[in-house]
Short mmCIF file of C-alpha atoms and ligand atoms in Angstrom, two decimals:
data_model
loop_
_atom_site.label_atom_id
_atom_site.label_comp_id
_atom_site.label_asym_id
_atom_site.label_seq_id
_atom_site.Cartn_x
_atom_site.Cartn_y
_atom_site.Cartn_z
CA UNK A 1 -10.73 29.03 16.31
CA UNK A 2 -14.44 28.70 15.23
CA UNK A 3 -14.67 27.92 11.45
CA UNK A 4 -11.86 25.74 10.96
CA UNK A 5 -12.95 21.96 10.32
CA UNK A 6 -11.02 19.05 11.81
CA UNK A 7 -8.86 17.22 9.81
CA UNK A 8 -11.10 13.78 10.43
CA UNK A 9 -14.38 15.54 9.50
CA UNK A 10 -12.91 16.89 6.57
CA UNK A 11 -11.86 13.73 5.86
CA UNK A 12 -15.44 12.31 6.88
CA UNK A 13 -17.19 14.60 3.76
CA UNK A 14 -14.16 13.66 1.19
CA UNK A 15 -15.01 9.86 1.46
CA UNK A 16 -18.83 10.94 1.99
CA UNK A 17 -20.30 8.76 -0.46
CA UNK A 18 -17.03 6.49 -1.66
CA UNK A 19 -17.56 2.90 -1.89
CA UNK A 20 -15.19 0.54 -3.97
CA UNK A 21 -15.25 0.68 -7.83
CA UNK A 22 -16.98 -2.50 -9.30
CA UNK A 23 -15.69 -5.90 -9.71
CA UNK A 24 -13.43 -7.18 -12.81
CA UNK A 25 -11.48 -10.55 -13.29
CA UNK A 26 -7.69 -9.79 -14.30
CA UNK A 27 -4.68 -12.49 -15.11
CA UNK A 28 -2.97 -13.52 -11.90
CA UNK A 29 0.36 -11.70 -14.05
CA UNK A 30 -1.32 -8.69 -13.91
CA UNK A 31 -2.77 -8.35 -10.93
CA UNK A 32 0.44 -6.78 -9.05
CA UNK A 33 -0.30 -3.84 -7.01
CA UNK A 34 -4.35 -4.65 -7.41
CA UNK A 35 -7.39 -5.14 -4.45
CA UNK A 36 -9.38 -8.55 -4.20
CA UNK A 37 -13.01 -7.95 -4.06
CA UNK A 38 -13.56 -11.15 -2.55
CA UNK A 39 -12.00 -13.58 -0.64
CA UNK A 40 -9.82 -15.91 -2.39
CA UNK A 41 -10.30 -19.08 -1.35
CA UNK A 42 -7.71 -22.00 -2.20
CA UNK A 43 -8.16 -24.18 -4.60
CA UNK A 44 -5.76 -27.00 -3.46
CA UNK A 45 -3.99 -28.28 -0.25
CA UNK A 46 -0.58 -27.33 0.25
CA UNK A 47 1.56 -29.75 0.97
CA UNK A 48 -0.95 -32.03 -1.34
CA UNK A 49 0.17 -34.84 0.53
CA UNK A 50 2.71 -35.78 3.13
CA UNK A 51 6.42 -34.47 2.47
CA UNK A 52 9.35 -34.87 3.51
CA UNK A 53 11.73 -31.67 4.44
CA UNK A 54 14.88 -32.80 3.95
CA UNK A 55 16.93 -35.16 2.06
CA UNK A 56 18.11 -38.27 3.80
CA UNK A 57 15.58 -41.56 4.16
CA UNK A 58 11.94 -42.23 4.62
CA UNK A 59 12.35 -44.76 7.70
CA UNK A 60 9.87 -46.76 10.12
CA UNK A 61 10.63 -45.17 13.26
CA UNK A 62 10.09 -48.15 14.96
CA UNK A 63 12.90 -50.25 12.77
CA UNK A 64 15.17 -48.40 14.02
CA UNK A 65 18.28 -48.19 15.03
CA UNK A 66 18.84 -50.81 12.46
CA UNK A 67 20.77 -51.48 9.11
CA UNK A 68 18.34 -51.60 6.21
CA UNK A 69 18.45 -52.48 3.00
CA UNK A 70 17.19 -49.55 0.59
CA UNK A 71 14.12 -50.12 -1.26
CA UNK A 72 13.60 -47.40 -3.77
CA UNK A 73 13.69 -43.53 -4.40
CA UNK A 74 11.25 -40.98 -3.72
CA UNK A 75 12.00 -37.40 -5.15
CA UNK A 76 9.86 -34.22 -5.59
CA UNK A 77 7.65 -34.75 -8.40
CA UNK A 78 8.60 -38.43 -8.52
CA UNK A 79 6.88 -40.45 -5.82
CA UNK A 80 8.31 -43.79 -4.45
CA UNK A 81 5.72 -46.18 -6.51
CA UNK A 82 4.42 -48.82 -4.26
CA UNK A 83 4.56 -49.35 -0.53
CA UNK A 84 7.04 -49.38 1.68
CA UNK A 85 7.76 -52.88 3.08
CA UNK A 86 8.59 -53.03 7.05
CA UNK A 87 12.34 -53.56 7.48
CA UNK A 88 13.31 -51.36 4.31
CA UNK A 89 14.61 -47.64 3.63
CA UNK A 90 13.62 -45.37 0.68
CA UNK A 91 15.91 -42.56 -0.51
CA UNK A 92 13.94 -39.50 -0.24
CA UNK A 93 14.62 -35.98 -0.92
CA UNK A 94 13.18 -32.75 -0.10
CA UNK A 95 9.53 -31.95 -1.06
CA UNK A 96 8.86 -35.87 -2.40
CA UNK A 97 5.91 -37.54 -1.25
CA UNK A 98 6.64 -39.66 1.97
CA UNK A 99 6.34 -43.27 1.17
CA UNK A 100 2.98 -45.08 2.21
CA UNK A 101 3.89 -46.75 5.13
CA UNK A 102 7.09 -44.87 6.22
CA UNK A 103 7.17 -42.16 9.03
CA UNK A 104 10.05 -40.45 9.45
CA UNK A 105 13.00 -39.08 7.41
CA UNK A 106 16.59 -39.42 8.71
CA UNK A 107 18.43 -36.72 7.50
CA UNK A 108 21.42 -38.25 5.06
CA UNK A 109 24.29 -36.29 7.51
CA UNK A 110 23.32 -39.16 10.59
CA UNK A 111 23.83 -42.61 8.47
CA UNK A 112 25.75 -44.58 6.94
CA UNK A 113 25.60 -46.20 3.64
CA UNK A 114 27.70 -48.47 2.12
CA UNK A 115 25.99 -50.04 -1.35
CA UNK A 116 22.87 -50.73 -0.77
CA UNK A 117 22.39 -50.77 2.66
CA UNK A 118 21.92 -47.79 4.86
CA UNK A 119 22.95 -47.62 9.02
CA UNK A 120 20.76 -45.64 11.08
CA UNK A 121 22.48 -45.28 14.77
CA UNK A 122 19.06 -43.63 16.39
CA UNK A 123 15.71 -43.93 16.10
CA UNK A 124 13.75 -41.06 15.33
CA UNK A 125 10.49 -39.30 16.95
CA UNK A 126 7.34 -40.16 14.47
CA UNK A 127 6.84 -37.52 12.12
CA UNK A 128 10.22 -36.69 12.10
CA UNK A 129 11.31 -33.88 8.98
CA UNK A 130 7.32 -34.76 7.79
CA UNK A 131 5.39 -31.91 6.35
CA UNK A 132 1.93 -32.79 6.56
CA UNK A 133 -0.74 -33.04 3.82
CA UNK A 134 -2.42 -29.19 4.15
CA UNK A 135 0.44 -27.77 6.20
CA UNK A 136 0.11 -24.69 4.27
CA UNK A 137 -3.18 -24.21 3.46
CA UNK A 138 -6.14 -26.36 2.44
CA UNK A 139 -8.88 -26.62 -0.36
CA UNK A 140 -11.81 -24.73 0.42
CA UNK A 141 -10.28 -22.33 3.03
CA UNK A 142 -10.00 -18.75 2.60
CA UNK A 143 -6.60 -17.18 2.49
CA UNK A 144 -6.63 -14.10 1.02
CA UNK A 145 -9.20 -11.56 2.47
CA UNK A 146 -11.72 -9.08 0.60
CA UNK A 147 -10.09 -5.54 0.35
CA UNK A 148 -6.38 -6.71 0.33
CA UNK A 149 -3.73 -5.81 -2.01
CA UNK A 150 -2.06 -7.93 -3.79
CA UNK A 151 1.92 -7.46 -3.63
CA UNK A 152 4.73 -10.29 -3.95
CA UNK A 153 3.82 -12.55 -1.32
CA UNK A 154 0.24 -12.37 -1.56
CA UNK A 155 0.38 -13.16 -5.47
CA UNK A 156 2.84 -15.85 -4.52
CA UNK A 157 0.03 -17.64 -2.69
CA UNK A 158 -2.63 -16.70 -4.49
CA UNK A 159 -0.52 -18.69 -7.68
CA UNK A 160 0.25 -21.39 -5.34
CA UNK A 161 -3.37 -21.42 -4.87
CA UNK A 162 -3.54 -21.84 -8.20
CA UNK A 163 -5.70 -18.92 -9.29
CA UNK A 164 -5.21 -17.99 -12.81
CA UNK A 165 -7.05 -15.03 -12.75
CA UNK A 166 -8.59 -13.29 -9.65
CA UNK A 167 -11.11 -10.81 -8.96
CA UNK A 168 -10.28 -7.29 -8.19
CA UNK A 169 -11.78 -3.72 -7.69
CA UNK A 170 -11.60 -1.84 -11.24
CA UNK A 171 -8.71 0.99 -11.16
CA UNK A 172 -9.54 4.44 -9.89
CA UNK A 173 -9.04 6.68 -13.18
CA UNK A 174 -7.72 9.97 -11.95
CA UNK A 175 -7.12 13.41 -13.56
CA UNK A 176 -4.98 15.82 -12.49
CA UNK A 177 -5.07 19.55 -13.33
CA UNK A 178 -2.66 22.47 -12.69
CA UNK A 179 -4.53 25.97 -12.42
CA UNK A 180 -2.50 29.10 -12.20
CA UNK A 181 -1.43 31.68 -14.64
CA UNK A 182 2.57 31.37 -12.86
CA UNK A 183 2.84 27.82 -13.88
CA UNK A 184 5.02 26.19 -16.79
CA UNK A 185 5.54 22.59 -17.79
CA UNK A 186 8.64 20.89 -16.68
CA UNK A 187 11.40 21.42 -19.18
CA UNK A 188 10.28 24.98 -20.46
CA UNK A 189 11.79 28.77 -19.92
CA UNK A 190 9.68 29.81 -17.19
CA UNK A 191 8.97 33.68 -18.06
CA UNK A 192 9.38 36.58 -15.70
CA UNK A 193 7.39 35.36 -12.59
CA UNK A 194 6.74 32.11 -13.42
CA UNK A 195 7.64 29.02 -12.01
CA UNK A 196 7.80 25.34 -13.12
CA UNK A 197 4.79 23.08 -12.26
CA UNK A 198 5.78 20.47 -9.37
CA UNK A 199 2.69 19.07 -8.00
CA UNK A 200 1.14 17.38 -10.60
CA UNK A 201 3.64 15.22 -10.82
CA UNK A 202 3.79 14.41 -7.37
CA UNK A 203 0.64 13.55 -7.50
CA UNK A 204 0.30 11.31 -10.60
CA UNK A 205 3.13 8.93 -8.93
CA UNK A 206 0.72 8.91 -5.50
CA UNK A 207 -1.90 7.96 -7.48
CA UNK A 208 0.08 5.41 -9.29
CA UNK A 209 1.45 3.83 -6.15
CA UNK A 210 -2.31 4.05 -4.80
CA UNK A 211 -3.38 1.56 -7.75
CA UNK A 212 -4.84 4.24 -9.53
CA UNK A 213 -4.56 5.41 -13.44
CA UNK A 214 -3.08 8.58 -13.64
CA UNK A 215 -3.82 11.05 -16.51
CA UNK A 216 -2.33 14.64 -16.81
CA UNK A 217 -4.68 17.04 -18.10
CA UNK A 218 -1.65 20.02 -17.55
CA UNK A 219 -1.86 23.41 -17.19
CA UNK A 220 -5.04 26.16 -17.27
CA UNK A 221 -4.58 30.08 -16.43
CA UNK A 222 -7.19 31.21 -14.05
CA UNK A 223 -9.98 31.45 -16.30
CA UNK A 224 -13.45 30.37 -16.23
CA UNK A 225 -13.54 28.94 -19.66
CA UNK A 226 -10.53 27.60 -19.21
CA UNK A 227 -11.04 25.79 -16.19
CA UNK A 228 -14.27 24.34 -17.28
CA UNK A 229 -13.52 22.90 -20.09
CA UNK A 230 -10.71 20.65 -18.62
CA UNK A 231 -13.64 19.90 -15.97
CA UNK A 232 -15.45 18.58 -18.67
CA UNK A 233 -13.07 16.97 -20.55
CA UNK A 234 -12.42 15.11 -17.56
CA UNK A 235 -16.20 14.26 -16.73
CA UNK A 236 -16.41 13.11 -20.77
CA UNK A 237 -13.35 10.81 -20.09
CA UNK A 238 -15.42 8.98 -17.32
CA UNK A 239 -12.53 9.84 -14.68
CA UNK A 240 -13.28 8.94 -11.23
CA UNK A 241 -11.62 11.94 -9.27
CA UNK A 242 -10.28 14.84 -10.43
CA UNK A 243 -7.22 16.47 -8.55
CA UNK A 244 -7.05 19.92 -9.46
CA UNK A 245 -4.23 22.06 -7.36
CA UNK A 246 -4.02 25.49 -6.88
CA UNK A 247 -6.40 28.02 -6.77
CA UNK A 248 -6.53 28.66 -2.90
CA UNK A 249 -6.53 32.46 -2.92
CA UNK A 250 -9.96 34.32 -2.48
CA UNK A 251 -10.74 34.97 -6.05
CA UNK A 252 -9.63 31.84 -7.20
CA UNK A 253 -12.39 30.22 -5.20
CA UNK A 254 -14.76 31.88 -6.55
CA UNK A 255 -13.77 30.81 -9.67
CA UNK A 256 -13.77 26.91 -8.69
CA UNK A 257 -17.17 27.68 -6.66
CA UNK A 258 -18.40 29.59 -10.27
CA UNK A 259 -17.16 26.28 -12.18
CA UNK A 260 -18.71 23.58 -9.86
CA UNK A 261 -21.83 25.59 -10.11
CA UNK A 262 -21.83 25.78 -14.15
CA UNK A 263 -21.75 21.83 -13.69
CA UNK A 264 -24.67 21.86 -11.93
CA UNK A 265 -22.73 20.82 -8.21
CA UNK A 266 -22.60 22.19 -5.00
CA UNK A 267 -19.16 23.04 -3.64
CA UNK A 268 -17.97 22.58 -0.29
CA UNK A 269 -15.06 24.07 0.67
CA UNK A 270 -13.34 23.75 4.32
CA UNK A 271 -10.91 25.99 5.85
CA UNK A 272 -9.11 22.67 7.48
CA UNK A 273 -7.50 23.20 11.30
CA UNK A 274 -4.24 21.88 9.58
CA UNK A 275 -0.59 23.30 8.60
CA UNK A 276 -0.13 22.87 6.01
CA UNK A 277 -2.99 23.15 3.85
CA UNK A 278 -5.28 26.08 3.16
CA UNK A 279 -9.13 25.24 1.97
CA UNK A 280 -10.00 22.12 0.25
CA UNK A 281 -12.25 21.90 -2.16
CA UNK A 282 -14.75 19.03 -2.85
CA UNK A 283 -17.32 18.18 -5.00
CA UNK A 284 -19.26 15.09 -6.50
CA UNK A 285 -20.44 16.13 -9.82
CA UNK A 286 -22.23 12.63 -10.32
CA UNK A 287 -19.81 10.22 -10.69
CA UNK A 288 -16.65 12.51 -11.03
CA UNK A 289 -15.17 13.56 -7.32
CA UNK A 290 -13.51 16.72 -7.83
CA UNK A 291 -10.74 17.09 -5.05
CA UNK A 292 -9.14 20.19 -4.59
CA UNK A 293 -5.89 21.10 -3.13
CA UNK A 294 -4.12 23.83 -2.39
CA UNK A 295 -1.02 25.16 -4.41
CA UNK A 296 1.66 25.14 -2.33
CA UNK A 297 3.77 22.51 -2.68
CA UNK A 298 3.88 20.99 0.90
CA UNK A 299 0.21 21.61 0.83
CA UNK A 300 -0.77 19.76 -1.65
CA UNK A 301 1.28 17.15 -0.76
CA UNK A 302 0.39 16.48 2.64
CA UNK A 303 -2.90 16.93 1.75
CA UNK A 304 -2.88 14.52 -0.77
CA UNK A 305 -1.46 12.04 1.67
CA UNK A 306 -4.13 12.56 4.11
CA UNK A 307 -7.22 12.97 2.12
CA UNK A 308 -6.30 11.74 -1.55
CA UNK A 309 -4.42 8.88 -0.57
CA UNK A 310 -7.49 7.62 1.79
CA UNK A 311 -9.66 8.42 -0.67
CA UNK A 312 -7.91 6.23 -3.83
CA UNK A 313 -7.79 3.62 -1.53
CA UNK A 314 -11.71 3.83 -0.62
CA UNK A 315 -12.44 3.59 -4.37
CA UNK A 316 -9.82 0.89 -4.50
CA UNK A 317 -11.75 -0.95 -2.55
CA UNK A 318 -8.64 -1.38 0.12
CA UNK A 319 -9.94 -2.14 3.73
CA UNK A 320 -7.17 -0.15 4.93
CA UNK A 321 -7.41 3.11 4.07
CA UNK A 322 -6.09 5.88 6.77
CA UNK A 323 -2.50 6.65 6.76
CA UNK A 324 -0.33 4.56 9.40
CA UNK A 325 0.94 6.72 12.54
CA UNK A 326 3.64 5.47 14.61
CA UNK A 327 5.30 6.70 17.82
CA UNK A 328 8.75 8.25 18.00
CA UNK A 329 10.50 10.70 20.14
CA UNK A 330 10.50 14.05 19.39
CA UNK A 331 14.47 15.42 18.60
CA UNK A 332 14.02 18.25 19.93
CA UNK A 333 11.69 20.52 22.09
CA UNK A 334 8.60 22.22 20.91
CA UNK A 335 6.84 24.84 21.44
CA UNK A 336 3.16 24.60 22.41
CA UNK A 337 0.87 24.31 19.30
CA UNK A 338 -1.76 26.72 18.37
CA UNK A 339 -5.76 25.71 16.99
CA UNK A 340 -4.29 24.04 13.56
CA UNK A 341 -3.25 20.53 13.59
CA UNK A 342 0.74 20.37 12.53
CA UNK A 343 2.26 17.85 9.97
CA UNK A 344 5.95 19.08 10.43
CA UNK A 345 8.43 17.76 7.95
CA UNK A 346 11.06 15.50 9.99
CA UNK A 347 14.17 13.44 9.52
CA UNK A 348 14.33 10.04 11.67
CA UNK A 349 17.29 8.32 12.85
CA UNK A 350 17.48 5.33 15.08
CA UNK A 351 19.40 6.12 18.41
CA UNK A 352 19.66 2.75 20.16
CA UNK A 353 16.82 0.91 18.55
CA UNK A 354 14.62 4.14 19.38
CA UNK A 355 13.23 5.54 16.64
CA UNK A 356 13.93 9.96 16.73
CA UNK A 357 12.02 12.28 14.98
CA UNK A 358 13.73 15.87 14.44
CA UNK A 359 11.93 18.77 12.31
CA UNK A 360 13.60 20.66 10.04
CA UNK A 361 14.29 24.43 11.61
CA UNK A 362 12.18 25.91 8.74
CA UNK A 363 8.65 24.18 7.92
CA UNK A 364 7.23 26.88 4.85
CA UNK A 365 4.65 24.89 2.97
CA UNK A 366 6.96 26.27 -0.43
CA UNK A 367 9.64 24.20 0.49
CA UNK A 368 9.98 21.10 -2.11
CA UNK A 369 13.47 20.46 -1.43
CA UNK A 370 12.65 20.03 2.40
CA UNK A 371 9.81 17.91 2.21
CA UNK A 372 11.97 15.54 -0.54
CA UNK A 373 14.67 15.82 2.37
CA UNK A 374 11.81 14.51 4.79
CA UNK A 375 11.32 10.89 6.13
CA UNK A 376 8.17 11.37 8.04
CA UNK A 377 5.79 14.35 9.28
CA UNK A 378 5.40 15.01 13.14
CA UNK A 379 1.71 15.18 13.56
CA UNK A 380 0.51 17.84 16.63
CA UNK A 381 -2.53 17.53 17.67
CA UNK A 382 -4.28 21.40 18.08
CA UNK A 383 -3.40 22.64 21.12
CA UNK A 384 -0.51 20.26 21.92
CA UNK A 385 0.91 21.66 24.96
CA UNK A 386 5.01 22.47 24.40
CA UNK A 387 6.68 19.47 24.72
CA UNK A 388 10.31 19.00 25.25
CA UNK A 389 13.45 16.69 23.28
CA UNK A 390 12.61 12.99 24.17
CA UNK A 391 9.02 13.30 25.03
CA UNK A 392 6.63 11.00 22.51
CA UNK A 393 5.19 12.08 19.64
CA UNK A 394 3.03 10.30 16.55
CA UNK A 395 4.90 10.13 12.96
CA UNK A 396 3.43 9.20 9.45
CA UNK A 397 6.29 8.07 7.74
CA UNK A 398 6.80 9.04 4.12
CA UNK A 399 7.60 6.41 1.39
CA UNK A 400 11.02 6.13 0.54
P1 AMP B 501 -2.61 28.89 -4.96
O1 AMP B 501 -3.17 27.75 -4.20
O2 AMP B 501 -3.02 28.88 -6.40
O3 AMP B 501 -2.91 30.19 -4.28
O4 AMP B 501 -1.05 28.70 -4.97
C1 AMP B 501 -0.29 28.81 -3.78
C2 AMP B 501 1.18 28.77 -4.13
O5 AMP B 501 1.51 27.54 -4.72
C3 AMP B 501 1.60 29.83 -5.13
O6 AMP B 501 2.88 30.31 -4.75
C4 AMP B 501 1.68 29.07 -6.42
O7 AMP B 501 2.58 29.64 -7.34
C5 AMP B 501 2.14 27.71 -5.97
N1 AMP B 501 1.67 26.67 -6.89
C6 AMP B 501 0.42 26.56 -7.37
N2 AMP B 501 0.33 25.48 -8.20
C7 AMP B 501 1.56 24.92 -8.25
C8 AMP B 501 2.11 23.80 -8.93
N3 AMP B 501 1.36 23.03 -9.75
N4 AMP B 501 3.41 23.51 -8.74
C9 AMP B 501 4.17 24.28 -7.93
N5 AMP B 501 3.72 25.33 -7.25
C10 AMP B 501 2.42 25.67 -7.40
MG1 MG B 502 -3.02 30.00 -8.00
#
């Protein structure tokens, strides 16, 4: 249908502009769940020297099979001091620095020791249960690439490292901002035809798991001044996007178009070819993105996963930004698709290692207890032809 913009080029225009928020230096302890802005190079080599991987005895393989007398100790953090003489054993244990002149460990299950000597009935391949000097990683080399985040095993190595503090992409500050005269906080009487807010707090924990700082700015009726004067608020705070939701019906619109324009902005809206999802709304009114999304719950939250989410991540300075899509098999038959692209909630089970993706009978964008029910959304493509139980489709699996 002419007038409907793809999903990707709406997606083109709400990164239009987005680069990666500058550059600050935060504690390795805090930096959980943050982006490097550089590549972290290491500091050290890993092992630092030669090591042994088990416990047994640092041997010359070529003394063997032999019955030495044992020379010394070597344990992790305490190195053997000295040399190792030819014809001699050294006790050695796992992660201690292999004694100069020793190369190979005999595990302490295959001898036999009896005071201080030590039987060793085979002779071992060189190198034997050796880590070697830089096995890991070595000074100078870059580990850790620009636009990652960091999560438990990359801070693991960037401490092993030994970075103390590292640099990272400042935090995306977000707002978020109900509109709609229906809407009541969580916790309060809702009166006659009105309903509880949901979305904003959906969309604070995306942004939190995104890396970003969320701040609720609440609830505003559908008024001009209203709605302004949270916009403003929110550009006076310095926040990097603001999230509104709601707002999607024809009047409404004009409201947000009357509000951008009172900033001094353009507004772009785009009737998206998607389902769900009605217009969204964007605007740069220098420095503050203003994204917004429709009402509905689904809608807001599948369009927060497929525009917000890519756009926190932009800003995060992540160099992965688009949502993942896998392949499954579709549960059961569908019918052919019309000109909007379909994100169709979806449970998933695992029939014999194949991964099964089933739609819930009912897909109405109000649905909040469906989409919680939901492990992944079905994409269709626009015009999909009708497709039938087994035949492939693409998933975007939801967090758990
Ligand atoms: P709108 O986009 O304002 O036309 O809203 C579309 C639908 O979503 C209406 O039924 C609204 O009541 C509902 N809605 C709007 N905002 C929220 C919200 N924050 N939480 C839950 N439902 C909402
Ligand atoms: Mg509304």
């Amino acid at each position: 249908m002419a007038g409907l913009t793809p999903v990707a080029d709406a997606l083109a225009k709400v990164l239009e502009g987005a680069g990666p928020l500058p550059e600050e230096w935060v504690s390795i302890g805090d930096a959980d769940g943050r982006v490097l802005s550089r590549a972290l190079v290491s500091r050290r080599t890993q092992p630092p020297s030669d090591m042994s991987s088990m416990d047994g005895y640092a041997v010359r393989a070529a003394d063997l099979p032999a019955t030495l007398p044992v020379a010394g100790e070597a344990a992790a953090g305490r190195p053997f001091a000295g040399s190792m003489t030819g014809g001699t054993a050294i006790r050695i244990f796992t992660g201690a620095g292999i004694p100069d002149g020793a190369d190979a460990v005999v595990i302490q299950e295959d001898v036999s020791r009896s005071g201080g000597m030590v039987t060793f009935r085979d002779r071992p391949a060189p190198g034997q249960f050796i880590r070697r000097k830089g096995l890991d990683f070595t000074e100078g080399a870059p580990a850790l690439a620009a636009g990652m985040r960091l999560e438990p095993r990359r801070l693991a190595l960037a401490a092993a490292m030994n970075h103390a503090a590292v640099p990272v992409h400042r935090r995306p500050r977000v707002a978020i901002l109900s509109t709609g005269d229906e809407l009541v906080e969580p916790g309060t009487e809702p009166g006659p035809g009105q309903i509880v807010s949901s979305n904003a707090l959906a969309l604070a924990a995306i942004v939190r798991r995104e890396g970003g700082e969320a701040t609720l700015l609440g609830i505003v009726p559908d008024r001009l001044d209203a709605t302004l004067a949270a916009v403003r608020h929110s550009r006076a705070e310095g926040h990097d996007i603001l999230v509104t939701s709601g707002g999607a019906s024809v009047g409404e619109h004009d409201l947000m178009r009357q509000v951008i324009a009172e900033e001094g902005a353009e507004p772009s809206f785009w009737k998206i070819a998607m389902r769900p999802g009605k217009p969204l709304m964007m605007a740069n009114l220098s420095g503050l993105r203003l994204l917004g999304l429709p009402g509905n719950p689904v809608a807001s939250f599948v369009c927060a996963t497929l525009f917000l989410g890519p756009l926190l991540r932009r800003l995060a300075g992540r160099n992965d930004i688009l949502p993942i899509e896998e392949s499954a098999a579709l549960g059961i038959g569908l019918a052919a698709n019309d000109h909007r692209q379909d994100y169709l909630r979806a449970t998933l089970t695992d029939t014999n290692g194949k991964l099964v993706a089933t739609p819930f009978p009912v897909q109405d964008s109000s649905m909040i207890r469906v989409l919680a029910e939901a492990e992944a959304l079905i994409v269709r493509a626009p015009h999909a032809s009708a497709a039938q139980a087994g035949e492939p489709c693409r998933i975007i699996r939801l967090a758990r």
